[in-house]
């Protein structure tokens, strides 16, 4: 499985005293992406650290999905460098790229599952693409992933059209986890779910992060997710990452969009009551 691939050295940041700090599993530097005359991302920088759940937010159309697709090499960039798990795809040959791809899991915003395949077959798509395994083993692995994401065993043979929105998200997550990735990209995984379903999905992601040691890059508009499961948040605006940090950093950041987003009417009711008194104090003082 993907876990058997040689672990590559990870870039490590250093603090002023020269002590090793957190592992950087994804680093984007000066990344510029555009379509014709339109520049969507302009010299964007971003770091993601091992083991964190990073919430990536920004107004609709600012380029969150474009960045994710660029990182995954599905869109070309005009300039800049991107390192994933310490490696730059541009410097790798084909087998090395495949080996790195296997360490990444993806849940796309659109078309999370192939409609003509059952859940089990969907989960097995990456296995067939990257591995050469006997069918019985692939079946066993697919069932394991189905259990892991909290779906009933009989979901395996269902088609996406037979599933609820929440079940589709879980099945798509199972497919993202098919190769035991280290870094998972989720593009709006809770969109379309009711608040309880979304909260359960958030809890699932947090549990999987803890049990599997995943790093999660999650594009989301869901304020509940940002407050409850994200360790850090990055805000995309003005074609780059405008601010990154904790919820407290967001609440203190002096930008009209960030203020409206995190302190607006919809945010007010979900500023944590017990977990973040500092955030609440700042929030209240910003009325
Ligand atoms: N393949 C493409 N060709 C041309 N323009 C594109 C392409 N993909 C995205 N864009 C444009 O890039 C901009 C950013 O799109 P993107 O899908 O990344 O937004 P987003 O931040 O993910 O928005 P949302 O929150 O609505 O999902 C938009 O103006 C979009 O029209
Ligand atoms: Mg998007």
Short mmCIF file of C-alpha atoms and ligand atoms in Angstrom, two decimals, residues 35 38 40 58-67 75 109 187-188 221 236, ligand 1:
data_model
loop_
_atom_site.label_atom_id
_atom_site.label_comp_id
_atom_site.label_asym_id
_atom_site.label_seq_id
_atom_site.Cartn_x
_atom_site.Cartn_y
_atom_site.Cartn_z
CA UNK A 35 -6.41 31.88 -17.52
CA UNK A 38 -7.09 36.79 -16.02
CA UNK A 40 -6.40 34.17 -10.36
CA UNK A 58 -12.17 32.85 0.71
CA UNK A 59 -15.05 34.40 -1.19
CA UNK A 60 -16.58 32.37 -3.99
CA UNK A 61 -14.49 32.58 -7.15
CA UNK A 62 -11.27 33.68 -5.43
CA UNK A 63 -9.38 30.58 -6.55
CA UNK A 64 -9.57 28.02 -3.74
CA UNK A 65 -10.35 25.15 -6.09
CA UNK A 66 -7.88 26.50 -8.64
CA UNK A 67 -5.12 26.36 -6.02
CA UNK A 75 -3.88 23.00 -13.79
CA UNK A 109 -15.80 19.73 -5.01
CA UNK A 187 -12.79 20.66 -1.37
CA UNK A 188 -15.93 21.70 0.54
CA UNK A 221 -17.32 27.73 3.71
CA UNK A 236 -7.52 33.60 0.22
N1 LIG B 1 -10.39 25.94 -16.15
C1 LIG B 1 -10.66 27.24 -16.01
N2 LIG B 1 -10.61 28.08 -17.06
C2 LIG B 1 -10.86 29.40 -16.92
N3 LIG B 1 -11.17 29.98 -15.74
C3 LIG B 1 -11.24 29.19 -14.66
C4 LIG B 1 -11.00 27.78 -14.73
N4 LIG B 1 -11.13 27.27 -13.49
C5 LIG B 1 -11.45 28.30 -12.70
N5 LIG B 1 -11.52 29.44 -13.39
C6 LIG B 1 -11.81 30.78 -12.82
O1 LIG B 1 -10.93 30.98 -11.72
C7 LIG B 1 -11.59 31.69 -10.69
C8 LIG B 1 -11.48 30.92 -9.39
O2 LIG B 1 -12.26 29.73 -9.47
P1 LIG B 1 -12.36 28.67 -8.31
O3 LIG B 1 -13.18 27.56 -8.82
O4 LIG B 1 -10.99 28.34 -7.84
O5 LIG B 1 -13.11 29.48 -7.18
P2 LIG B 1 -13.39 29.02 -5.69
O6 LIG B 1 -12.64 29.95 -4.79
O7 LIG B 1 -13.13 27.58 -5.55
O8 LIG B 1 -14.95 29.34 -5.56
P3 LIG B 1 -16.13 28.52 -4.81
O9 LIG B 1 -16.06 28.91 -3.37
O10 LIG B 1 -17.37 29.06 -5.46
O11 LIG B 1 -15.93 27.06 -5.07
C9 LIG B 1 -13.03 31.89 -11.16
O12 LIG B 1 -13.14 33.18 -11.69
C10 LIG B 1 -13.21 30.85 -12.24
O13 LIG B 1 -14.13 31.28 -13.19
#
